[in-house]
Coordinates of C-alpha atoms and ligand atoms in Angstrom, one line a residue:
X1 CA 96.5 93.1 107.7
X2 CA 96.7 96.7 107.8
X3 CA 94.0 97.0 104.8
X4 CA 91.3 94.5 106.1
X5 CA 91.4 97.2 108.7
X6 CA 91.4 100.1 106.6
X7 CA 88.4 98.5 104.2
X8 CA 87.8 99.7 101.2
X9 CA 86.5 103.0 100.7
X10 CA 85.9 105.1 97.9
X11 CA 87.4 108.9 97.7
X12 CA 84.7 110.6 95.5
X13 CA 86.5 112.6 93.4
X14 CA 88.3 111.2 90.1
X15 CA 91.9 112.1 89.9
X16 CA 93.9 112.2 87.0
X17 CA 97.9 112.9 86.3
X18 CA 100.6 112.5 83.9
X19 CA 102.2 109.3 85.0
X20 CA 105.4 109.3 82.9
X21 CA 106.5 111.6 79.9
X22 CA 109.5 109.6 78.6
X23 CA 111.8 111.4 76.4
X24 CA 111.1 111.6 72.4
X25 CA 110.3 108.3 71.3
X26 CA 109.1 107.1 74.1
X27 CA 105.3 106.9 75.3
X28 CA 103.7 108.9 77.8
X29 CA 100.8 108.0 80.3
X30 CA 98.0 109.8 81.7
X31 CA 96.1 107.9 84.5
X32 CA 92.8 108.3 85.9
X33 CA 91.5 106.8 89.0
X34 CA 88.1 106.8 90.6
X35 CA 84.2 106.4 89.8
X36 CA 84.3 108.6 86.2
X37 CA 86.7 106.4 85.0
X38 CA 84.5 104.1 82.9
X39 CA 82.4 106.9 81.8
X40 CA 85.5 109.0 80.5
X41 CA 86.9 105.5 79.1
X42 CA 83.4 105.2 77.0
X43 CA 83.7 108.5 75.6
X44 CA 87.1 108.6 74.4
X45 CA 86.2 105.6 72.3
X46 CA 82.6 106.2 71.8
X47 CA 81.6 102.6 73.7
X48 CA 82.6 100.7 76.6
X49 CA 85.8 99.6 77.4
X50 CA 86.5 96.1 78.1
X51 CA 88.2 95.2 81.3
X52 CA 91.7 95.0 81.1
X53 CA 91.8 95.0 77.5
X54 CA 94.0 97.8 75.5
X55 CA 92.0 99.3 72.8
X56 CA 93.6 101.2 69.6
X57 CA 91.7 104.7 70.1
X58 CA 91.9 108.1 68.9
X59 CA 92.0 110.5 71.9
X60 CA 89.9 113.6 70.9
X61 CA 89.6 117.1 72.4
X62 CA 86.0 118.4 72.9
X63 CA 85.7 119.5 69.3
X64 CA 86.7 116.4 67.8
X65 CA 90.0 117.1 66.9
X66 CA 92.7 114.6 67.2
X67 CA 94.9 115.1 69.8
X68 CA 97.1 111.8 69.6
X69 CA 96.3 108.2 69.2
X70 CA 97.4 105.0 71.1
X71 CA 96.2 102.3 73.9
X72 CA 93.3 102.6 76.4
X73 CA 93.0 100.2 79.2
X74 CA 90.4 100.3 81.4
X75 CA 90.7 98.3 85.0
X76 CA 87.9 97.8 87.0
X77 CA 88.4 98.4 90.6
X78 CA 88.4 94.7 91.7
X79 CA 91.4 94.5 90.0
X80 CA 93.0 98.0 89.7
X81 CA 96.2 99.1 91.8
X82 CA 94.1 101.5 93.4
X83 CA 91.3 99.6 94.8
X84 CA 89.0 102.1 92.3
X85 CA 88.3 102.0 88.5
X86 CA 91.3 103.0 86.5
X87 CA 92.3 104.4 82.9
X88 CA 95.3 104.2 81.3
X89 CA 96.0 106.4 77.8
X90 CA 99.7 105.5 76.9
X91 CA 100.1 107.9 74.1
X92 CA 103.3 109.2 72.0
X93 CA 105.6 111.1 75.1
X94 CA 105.1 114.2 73.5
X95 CA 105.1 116.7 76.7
X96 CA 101.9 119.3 74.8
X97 CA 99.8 116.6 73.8
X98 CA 100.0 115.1 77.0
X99 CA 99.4 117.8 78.5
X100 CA 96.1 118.6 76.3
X101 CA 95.5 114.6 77.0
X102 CA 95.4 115.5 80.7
X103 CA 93.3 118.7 80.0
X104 CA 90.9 116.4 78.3
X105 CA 90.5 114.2 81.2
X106 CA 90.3 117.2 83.4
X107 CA 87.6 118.7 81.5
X108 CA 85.6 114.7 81.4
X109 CA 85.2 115.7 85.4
X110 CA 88.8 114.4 86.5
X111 CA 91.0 116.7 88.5
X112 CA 94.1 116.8 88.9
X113 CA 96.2 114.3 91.4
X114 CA 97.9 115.6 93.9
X115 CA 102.5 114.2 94.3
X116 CA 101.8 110.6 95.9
X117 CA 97.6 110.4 94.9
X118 CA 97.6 107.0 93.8
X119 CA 99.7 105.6 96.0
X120 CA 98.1 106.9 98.6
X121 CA 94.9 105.9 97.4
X122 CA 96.0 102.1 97.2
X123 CA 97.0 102.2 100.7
X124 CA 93.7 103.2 101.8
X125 CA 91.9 101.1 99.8
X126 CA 94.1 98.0 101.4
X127 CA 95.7 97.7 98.4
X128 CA 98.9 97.7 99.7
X129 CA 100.5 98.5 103.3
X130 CA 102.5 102.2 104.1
X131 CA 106.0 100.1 103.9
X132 CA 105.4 99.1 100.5
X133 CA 103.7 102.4 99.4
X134 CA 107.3 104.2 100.6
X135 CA 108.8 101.1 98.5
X136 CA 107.4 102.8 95.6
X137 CA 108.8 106.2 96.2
X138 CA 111.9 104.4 96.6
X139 CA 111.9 102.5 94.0
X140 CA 111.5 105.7 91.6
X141 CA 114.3 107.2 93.4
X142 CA 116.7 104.5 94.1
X143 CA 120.4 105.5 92.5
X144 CA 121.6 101.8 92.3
X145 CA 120.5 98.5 91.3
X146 CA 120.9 97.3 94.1
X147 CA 119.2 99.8 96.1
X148 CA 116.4 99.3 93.3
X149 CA 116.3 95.3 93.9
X150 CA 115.7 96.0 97.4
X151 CA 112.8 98.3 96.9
X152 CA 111.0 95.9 94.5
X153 CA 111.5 93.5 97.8
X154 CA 109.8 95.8 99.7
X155 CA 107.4 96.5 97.3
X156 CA 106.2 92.7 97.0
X157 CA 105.9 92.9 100.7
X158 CA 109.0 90.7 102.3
X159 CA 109.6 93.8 104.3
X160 CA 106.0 93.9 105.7
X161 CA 105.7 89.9 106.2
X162 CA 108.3 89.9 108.3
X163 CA 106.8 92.7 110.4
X164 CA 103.2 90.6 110.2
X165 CA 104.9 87.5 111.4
X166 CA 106.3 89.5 114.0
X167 CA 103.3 91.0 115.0
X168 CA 101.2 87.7 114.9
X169 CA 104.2 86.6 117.5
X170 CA 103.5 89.3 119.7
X171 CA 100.1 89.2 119.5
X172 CA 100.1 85.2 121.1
X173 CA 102.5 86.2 123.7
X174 CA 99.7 89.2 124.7
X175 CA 96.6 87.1 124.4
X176 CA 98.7 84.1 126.4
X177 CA 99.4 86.9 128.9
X178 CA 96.0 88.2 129.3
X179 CA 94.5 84.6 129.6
X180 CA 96.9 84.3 133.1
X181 CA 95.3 87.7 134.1
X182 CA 92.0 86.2 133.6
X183 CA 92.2 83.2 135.7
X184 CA 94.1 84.7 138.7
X185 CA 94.2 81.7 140.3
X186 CA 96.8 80.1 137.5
X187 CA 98.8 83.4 136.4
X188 CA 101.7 82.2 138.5
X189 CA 102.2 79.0 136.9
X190 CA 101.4 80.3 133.8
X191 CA 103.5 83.5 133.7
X192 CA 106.2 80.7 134.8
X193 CA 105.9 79.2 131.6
X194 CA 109.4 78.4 130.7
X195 CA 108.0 78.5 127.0
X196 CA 106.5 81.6 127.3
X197 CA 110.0 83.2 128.0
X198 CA 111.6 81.6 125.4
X199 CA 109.0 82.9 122.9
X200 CA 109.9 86.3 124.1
X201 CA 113.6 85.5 123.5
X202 CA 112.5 84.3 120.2
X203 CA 110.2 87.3 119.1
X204 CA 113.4 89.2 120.6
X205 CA 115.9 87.9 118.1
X206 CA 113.9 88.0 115.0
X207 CA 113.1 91.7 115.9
X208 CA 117.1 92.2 116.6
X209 CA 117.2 90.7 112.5
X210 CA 114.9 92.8 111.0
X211 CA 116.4 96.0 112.8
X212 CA 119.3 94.7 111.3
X213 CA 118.2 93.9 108.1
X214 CA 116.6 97.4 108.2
X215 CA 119.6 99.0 109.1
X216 CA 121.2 98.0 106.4
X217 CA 117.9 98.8 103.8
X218 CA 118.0 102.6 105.2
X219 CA 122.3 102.6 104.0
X220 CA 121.5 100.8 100.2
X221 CA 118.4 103.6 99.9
X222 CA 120.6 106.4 101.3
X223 CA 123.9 105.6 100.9
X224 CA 126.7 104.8 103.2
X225 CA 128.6 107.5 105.6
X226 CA 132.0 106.7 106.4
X227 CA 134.7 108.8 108.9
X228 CA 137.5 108.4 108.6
X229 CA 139.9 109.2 111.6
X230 CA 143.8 108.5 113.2
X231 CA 146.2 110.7 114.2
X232 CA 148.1 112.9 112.1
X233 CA 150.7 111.2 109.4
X234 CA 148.7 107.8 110.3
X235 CA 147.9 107.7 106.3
X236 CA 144.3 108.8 106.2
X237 CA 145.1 111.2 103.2
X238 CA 146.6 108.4 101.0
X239 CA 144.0 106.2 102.4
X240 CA 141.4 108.6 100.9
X241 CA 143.1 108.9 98.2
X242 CA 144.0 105.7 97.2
X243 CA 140.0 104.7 97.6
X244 CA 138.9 107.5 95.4
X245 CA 141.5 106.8 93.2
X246 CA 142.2 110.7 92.6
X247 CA 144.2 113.4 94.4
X248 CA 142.0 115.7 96.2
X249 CA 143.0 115.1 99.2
X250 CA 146.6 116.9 100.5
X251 CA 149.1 114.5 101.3
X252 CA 152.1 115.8 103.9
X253 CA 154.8 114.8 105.7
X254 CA 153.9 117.9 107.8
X255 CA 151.3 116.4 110.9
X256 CA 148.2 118.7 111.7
X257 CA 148.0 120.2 108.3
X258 CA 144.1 118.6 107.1
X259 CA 142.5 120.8 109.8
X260 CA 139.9 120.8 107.7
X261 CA 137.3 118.7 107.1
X262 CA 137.5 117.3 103.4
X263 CA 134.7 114.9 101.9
X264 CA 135.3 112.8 99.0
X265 CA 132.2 110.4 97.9
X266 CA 132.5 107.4 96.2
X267 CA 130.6 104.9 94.2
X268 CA 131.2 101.5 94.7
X269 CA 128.8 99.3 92.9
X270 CA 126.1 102.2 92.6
X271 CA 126.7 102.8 96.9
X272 CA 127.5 106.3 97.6
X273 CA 130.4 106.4 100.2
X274 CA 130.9 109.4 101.6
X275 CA 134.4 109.7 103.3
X276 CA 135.5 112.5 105.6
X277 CA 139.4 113.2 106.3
X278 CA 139.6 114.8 109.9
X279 CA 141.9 116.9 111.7
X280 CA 144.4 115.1 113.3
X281 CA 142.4 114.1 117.1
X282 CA 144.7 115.1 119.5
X283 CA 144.3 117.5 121.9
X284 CA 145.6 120.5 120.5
X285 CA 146.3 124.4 121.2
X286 CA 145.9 125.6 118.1
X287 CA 142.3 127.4 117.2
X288 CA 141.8 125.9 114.1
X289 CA 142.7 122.3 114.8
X290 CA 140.6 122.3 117.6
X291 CA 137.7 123.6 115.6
X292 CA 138.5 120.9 113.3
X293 CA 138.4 118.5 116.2
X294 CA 134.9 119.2 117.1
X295 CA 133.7 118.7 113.6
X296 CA 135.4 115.8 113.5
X297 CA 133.5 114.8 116.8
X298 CA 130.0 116.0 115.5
X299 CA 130.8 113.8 112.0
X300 CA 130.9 110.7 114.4
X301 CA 128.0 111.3 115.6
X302 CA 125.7 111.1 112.4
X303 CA 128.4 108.5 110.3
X304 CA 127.1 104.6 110.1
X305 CA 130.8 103.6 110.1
X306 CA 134.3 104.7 111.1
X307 CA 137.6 103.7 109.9
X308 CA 140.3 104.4 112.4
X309 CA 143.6 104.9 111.1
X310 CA 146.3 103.7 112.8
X311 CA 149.8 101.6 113.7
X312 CA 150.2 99.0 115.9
X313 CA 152.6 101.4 117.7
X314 CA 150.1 103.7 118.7
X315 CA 147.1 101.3 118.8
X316 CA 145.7 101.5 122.3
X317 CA 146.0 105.2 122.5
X318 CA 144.0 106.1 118.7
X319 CA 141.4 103.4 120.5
X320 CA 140.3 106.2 122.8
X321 CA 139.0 107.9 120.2
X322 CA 136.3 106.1 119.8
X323 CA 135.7 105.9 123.2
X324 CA 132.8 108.6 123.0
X325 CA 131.3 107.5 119.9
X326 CA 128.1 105.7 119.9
X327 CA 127.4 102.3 120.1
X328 CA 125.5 101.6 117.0
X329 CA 128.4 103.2 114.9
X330 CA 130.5 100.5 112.8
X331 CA 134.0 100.2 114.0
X332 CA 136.9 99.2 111.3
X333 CA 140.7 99.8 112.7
X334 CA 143.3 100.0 109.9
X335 CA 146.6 99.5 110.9
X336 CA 148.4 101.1 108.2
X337 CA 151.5 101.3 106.7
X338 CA 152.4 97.1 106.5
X339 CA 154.5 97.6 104.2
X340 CA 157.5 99.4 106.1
X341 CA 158.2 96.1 108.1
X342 CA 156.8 93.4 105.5
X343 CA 153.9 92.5 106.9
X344 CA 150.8 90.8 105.3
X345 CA 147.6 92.1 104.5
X346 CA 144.9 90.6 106.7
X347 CA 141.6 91.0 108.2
X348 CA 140.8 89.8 112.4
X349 CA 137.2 90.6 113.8
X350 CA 137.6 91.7 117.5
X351 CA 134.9 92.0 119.5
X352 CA 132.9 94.9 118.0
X353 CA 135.3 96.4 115.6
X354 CA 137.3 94.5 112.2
X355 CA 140.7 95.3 112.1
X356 CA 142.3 95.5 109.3
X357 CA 146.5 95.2 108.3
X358 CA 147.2 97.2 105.1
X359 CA 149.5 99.9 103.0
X360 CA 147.3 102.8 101.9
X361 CA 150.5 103.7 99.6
X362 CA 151.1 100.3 98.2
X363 CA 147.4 99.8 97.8
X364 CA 148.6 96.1 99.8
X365 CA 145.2 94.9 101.2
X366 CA 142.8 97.2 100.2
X367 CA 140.6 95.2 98.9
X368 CA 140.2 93.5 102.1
X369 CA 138.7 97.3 103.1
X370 CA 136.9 98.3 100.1
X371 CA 134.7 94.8 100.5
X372 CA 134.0 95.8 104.3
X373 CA 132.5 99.0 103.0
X374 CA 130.4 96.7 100.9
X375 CA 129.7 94.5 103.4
X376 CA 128.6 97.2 105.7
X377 CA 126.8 99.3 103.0
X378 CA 124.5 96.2 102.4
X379 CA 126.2 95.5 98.8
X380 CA 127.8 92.5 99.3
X381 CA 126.3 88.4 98.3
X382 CA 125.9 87.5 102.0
X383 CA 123.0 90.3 101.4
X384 CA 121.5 89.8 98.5
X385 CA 118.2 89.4 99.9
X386 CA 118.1 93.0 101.4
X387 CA 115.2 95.4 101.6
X388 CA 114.3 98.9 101.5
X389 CA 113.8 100.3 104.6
X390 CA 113.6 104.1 105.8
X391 CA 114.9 105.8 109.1
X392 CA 111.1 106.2 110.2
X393 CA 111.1 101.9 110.0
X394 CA 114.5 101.4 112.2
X395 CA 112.8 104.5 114.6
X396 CA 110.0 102.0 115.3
X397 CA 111.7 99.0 115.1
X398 CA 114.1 100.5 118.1
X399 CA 110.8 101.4 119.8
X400 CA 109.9 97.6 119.8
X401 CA 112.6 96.2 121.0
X402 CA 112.7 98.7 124.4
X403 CA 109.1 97.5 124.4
X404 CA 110.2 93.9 124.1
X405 CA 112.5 94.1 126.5
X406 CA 110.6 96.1 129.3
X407 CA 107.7 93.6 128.5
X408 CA 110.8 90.6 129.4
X409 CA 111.7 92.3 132.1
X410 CA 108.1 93.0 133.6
X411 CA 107.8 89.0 133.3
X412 CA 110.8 87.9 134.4
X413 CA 111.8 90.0 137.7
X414 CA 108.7 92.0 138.2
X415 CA 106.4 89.0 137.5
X416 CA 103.8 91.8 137.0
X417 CA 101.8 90.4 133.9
X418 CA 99.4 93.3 133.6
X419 CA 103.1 95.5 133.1
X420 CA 104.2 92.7 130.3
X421 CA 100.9 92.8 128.1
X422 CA 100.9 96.7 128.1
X423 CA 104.3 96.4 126.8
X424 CA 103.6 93.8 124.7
X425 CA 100.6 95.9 123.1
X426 CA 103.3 98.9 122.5
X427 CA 105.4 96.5 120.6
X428 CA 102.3 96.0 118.6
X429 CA 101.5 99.8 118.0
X430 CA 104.8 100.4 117.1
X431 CA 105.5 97.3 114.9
X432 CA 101.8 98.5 113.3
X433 CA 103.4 101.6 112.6
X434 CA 105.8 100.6 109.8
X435 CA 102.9 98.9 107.7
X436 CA 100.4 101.5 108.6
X437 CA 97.8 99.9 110.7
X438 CA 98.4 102.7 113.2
X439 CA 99.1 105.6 111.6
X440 CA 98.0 109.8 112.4
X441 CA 97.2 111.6 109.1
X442 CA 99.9 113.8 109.9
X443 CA 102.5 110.7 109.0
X444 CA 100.3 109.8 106.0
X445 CA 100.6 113.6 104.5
X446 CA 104.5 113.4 104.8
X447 CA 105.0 110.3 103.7
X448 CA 102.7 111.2 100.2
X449 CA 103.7 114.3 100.1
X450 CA 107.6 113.2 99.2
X451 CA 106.0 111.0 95.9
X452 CA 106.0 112.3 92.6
X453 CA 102.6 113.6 90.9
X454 CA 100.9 110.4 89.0
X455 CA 102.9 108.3 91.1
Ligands
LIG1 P1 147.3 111.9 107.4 O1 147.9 113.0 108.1 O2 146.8 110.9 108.3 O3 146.3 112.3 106.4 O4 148.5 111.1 106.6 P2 149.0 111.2 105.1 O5 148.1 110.4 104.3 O6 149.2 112.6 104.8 O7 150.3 110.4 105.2 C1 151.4 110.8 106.0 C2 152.7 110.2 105.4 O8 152.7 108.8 105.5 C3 152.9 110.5 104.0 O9 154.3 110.7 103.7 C4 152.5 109.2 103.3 O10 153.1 109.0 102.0 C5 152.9 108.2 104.3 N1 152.1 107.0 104.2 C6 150.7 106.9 104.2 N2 150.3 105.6 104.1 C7 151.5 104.9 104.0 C8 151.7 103.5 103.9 O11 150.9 102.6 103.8 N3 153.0 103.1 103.8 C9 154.0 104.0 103.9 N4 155.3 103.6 103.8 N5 153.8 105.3 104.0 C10 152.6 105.8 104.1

């Protein structure tokens, strides 16, 4: 674990914040973390706290006067989310008395916490590991329940299990590895090991899940991005439209005229879809379409998922358009317009791409689309066990895997063990990564830094 590493360790200074100022009505909290907690906690209610135990008490300035009244809990750091002593004052959410509250605390030796402080010190007290300390940020800023459900995940540390289990995999394959190198006389036989490859294989697909997984944590916290694309008059207007349900986009019988690039985001349950009607890609003369082509082009580039618009007339040519777009993006071919010769909605799955059979203007199998967006946005049953997960997590997580594999391939047709367990120990660094057991300060101050004061 990355905290047993990390130890626990004390940061001097006492901070304090404003942890929530609900609206009127509500209640507010200033919180105070570090070795002056107790102290300040005795002389707000002139004796000591007990531990864990919410006290009625008046909250005085230095003169005496009352500034508010409410609860006081005191947590002793054995028990405290921060790994140091900790005061709570939940008081009336009035923003000025708060902020005379937090002046108090300020003036009891406390100063004030800086966006992400006691987060950040929980994580260095081994309280918890970076992946859930991001889960918090996330969970603050997550737009949907779902994407909220997933951060709580995270935040209970299913994310970062599955990254310790991984590790602990690796880790036996290294020590294995370095045990042939040891005893020269055996590594053949024991790099041989048909087991030993297969544990590779296996470390290989559960590391191929959780990028998965992740994948699909990173589009519930951010939302999903969706191209669409087809030829002109293929139907991607209505199509657009008849998922947004409103008429922004322009819908013509004249081909080339959305040169344009339009968005138009969506919600579907709480996932923000972001759909963007292209130019018509063909190769064209005309300035303007062409411009639009190359937007169209750099859209694909950054999108999770395109939906290619098309008829089974044209089929194998509109396929070439995606024959430049990257591998990782998610393919989904509508053939449109079912309608004109009576055909029936349906759905096939074909190699890497779902293709589709539908009538954006009848609105004849769209449902069979609007539940692969879900699907692909991480929003659908099959997922209901997502996670949180951030770009910097699928980064590493792709790191590990060429890792993985150059550690497979150093066993299998270099037979060089020395090459596998270096390998083996970059898996590890990089896996160590997400949770924070190798981390520069320089990631640590960005990854604070995007928290919210008293958070
Ligand atoms: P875009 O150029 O790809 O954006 O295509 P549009 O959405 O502008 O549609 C071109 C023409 O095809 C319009 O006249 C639409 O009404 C028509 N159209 C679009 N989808 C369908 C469909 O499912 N069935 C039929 N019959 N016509 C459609």
């Amino acid at each position: 674990m990355a905290g047993e590493q990390r130890g626990s360790m004390s940061q001097g200074e006492t901070i304090a914040a404003i942890a929530t100022a609900s609206g009127a009505g509500g209640i507010g909290i200033v919180r105070v973390s570090g070795a002056r907690a107790h102290a300040m906690a005795r002389t707000l209610l002139a004796r000591a706290p007990r531990a864990r135990h919410a006290h009625f008490c008046a909250f005085r300035d230095a003169a005496g006067d009352l500034l508010d009244q409410g609860l006081l809990i005191y947590f002793p750091a054995s028990g405290s989310f921060t790994g140091e002593d900790v005061l709570e004052l939940q008081a009336h959410g009035s923003p000025v008395m708060l902020h005379c509250l937090l002046k108090r605390m300020l003036e009891l030796g406390a100063r004030q916490a800086r966006a992400g402080e006691f987060a950040e010190r929980a994580f260095l007290n081994g309280r918890i590991d970076l992946a859930q300390a991001e889960a918090i940020a996330d969970l603050i800023a997550s737009g949907s329940e779902a994407a909220a459900r997933a951060a709580v995940r995270s935040l209970e540390g299913e994310f970062s299990r599955c990254i310790d289990h991984l590790v602990e995999s690796v880790t036996r394959l290294r020590m294995w590895i370095e045990a042939a190198i040891d005893f020269p006389e055996e590594e053949i036989n024991f790099l041989a090991t048909p087991s030993l490859v297969a544990d590779l294989d296996a470390a290989r697909a559960e590391l191929d899940a959780l990028l998965a997984a992740s994948r699909r944590g990173v589009r519930l916290t951010k939302g999903l991005h969706v191209v669409i694309l087809g030829r002109p008059n293929a139907g991607k207007s209505s199509l657009l439209n008849a998922l947004a349900a409103s008429d922004r986009a322009i819908v013509t019988e004249q081909p080339g005229t959305t040169r344009d690039l339009l968005r138009e985001t969506i919600r579907l349950d709480g996932i923000e879809i972001t759909l963007v009607d292209t130019a018509g890609l063909r190769e064209s003369s005309d300035l303007i379409e062409r411009e639009g082509m190359r937007r169209a082009r750099a859209e694909l580039s950054h999108a999770d998922l395109v939906v290619l618009v098309t008829s089974d007339e044209h089929f194998v040519e509109d396929l070439a358009l995606l024959a430049d777009a990257p591998a990782t993006l998610m393919r989904v071919i509508v053939h449109n317009k079912i309608d004109l010769c009576a055909g029936e909605a349906r759905r096939e799955q074909r190699d890497t791409a779902t293709h589709l059979w539908l009538s954006a203007r009848s609105g004849q199998g769209l449902d069979l689309l609007v539940s692969e967006l879900q699907h692909a946005a991480g929003r659908d049953p099959e997922h209901a066990g997502a996670f949180s997960a951030r770009s910097r997590h699928v980064h590493a997580l792709e790191h590990a895997v060429a890792h993985l594999d150059a550690a497979h391939h150093a066993l299998t047709a270099l037979h060089a063990g020395e090459l596998a367990a270096e390998e083996l120990r970059q898996t590890q660094t990089r896996l160590g990564e997400i949770t924070g057991s190798f981390s520069s300060d320089d990631l640590l101050g960005r990854i604070f830094a995007d928290f919210c004061i008293g958070k």
